[in-house]
């Protein structure tokens, strides 16, 4: 019976896929199988009776007996050297990475330790190759993200510059259209003048649309001047919800899932509403046959690992706004370009291609992050992150100012664009102001230095060649401390604050401005102590 058991044991030993080395308690090799001969390069008779350290790399031979003794003292089945890289030594002196499992058998002659040895060279090579491919894919992904970020930044700088110049032209077009419309009104009814009035109305309508596009470009370029205040985004979503339902139509179901105790953020409420409307319009267009749009808010903590995956995003506390639709979805190529201005998959003539670009600009200007996740046939999710603020809630904004005619106050207008300078002078002069004009900062300083009359207001462009508006204001106020300052610009270039947020006490008239907005803002500045 014992002989039968021994034969079965030896049969199992030979059939094992791993090298099986049976070692006595004193470290002498008692049995090996054929796989051991193939793996280590020894003949069986060369190993029997030898110390097992013959199969151990020389660097480990000094500590191996102690490790073996430790196992003999507690002979439980377990991997050898858990968490430690192990190796075996072949007859020719070469080594290989090994995985070794230990077990013990009680025999008549004492304990018999069985080591199952497996060469893991190929496995480690495969792991290394997978890790290399993963690292390469991660590097490629990060490079694509960086390239996209750089591309959007370059497009933003271009868009900001174009919008700045275009705003000046629009201001001239709009104002002169108003002048012509007023002249037509003075002539009363008549077929000829009715045609003129209709034409002027079309010009003014087109100018308004163009002004909207420039504002969208500036939002994308993160050059828009914003008036942020402490917000609860749940309130913003709720306030715009009815407008969104009308925008979406009856064929699209709108659901809101708003987290309780939402953290406050610092943002411009009008811009956040614009973000939600733009995303809703995009979702509606992706669901012509109907579907569901879900707006969800939640608090979230961004760790360093997550932040590292998103350019310019810092770790910390954020409020997440997730806008999801069940529409057609987008391919990876479309997602990669979705935030670019004027990029659109809609038929030519449908939409400006600025909706998502505007969303990107507004959110990033607020210090947040915008990401798109989409798959064709499944839908799209836009994930927005806005940083939490520690500021206390601000009071409700003041009502918009009313336009008021002047009463002889003296205004020094500094504007490098000749046509806009003349339009501004004409508006102010016909509304009771005395106007001085300068085409640059040096002329303005000269007028402030040599002029004898009192100056009430300095109305200066922000971005000008030679001397910027802020320096003009500082130098003029050193000469005339009583003068009040009103800046005008559609693109401040960061000269009046950080990230488009005005410095405290700064008054800005955004271009293109109307006669009404100019008079109203000027009245506020004059009333400001």
Coordinates of N, CA and C in Angstrom, one line a residue, residues 237-238 240-256 276-277 280 284 293 295:
X237 N -30.3 77.3 -11.6 CA -31.0 76.3 -12.4 C -32.5 76.5 -12.3
X238 N -33.0 76.7 -11.1 CA -34.5 76.8 -10.9 C -35.0 78.1 -11.6
X240 N -34.0 79.6 -14.3 CA -34.0 79.5 -15.7 C -34.7 78.3 -16.3
X241 N -35.3 77.5 -15.4 CA -35.9 76.2 -15.7 C -37.1 76.4 -16.7
X242 N -38.0 77.4 -16.4 CA -39.1 77.6 -17.3 C -38.7 78.1 -18.7
X243 N -37.6 78.9 -18.7 CA -37.1 79.3 -20.0 C -36.5 78.1 -20.8
X244 N -35.9 77.2 -20.1 CA -35.3 76.0 -20.7 C -36.4 75.2 -21.3
X245 N -37.5 75.0 -20.6 CA -38.6 74.2 -21.1 C -39.2 74.7 -22.3
X246 N -39.3 76.1 -22.4 CA -39.8 76.7 -23.7 C -38.8 76.5 -24.8
X247 N -37.5 76.6 -24.4 CA -36.5 76.4 -25.5 C -36.5 75.0 -26.0
X248 N -36.6 74.0 -25.1 CA -36.5 72.6 -25.6 C -37.7 72.2 -26.4
X249 N -38.9 72.7 -26.0 CA -40.1 72.2 -26.7 C -40.7 71.0 -26.0
X250 N -42.0 70.7 -26.4 CA -42.7 69.6 -25.7 C -42.1 68.2 -26.0
X251 N -41.4 68.1 -27.0 CA -40.9 66.7 -27.4 C -39.6 66.3 -26.6
X252 N -39.1 67.2 -25.7 CA -38.0 66.9 -24.9 C -38.4 67.1 -23.4
X253 N -38.1 66.0 -22.7 CA -38.4 66.0 -21.2 C -37.2 66.6 -20.5
X254 N -37.5 67.6 -19.6 CA -36.4 68.2 -18.8 C -36.6 67.7 -17.3
X255 N -35.5 67.1 -16.8 CA -35.4 66.7 -15.4 C -34.3 67.4 -14.7
X256 N -34.5 67.8 -13.5 CA -33.5 68.4 -12.6 C -33.3 67.6 -11.4
X276 N -26.3 77.3 -19.4 CA -27.4 76.3 -19.3 C -28.2 76.4 -20.6
X277 N -28.5 77.6 -21.1 CA -29.3 77.7 -22.3 C -28.6 77.2 -23.5
X280 N -28.7 73.5 -23.4 CA -30.0 73.0 -23.7 C -30.3 73.0 -25.2
X284 N -31.2 69.9 -27.5 CA -32.4 69.9 -28.3 C -32.1 69.5 -29.8
X293 N -33.5 65.4 -21.2 CA -32.4 66.3 -20.8 C -32.4 66.3 -19.3
X295 N -30.4 67.8 -15.8 CA -29.5 68.7 -15.2 C -29.3 68.3 -13.8

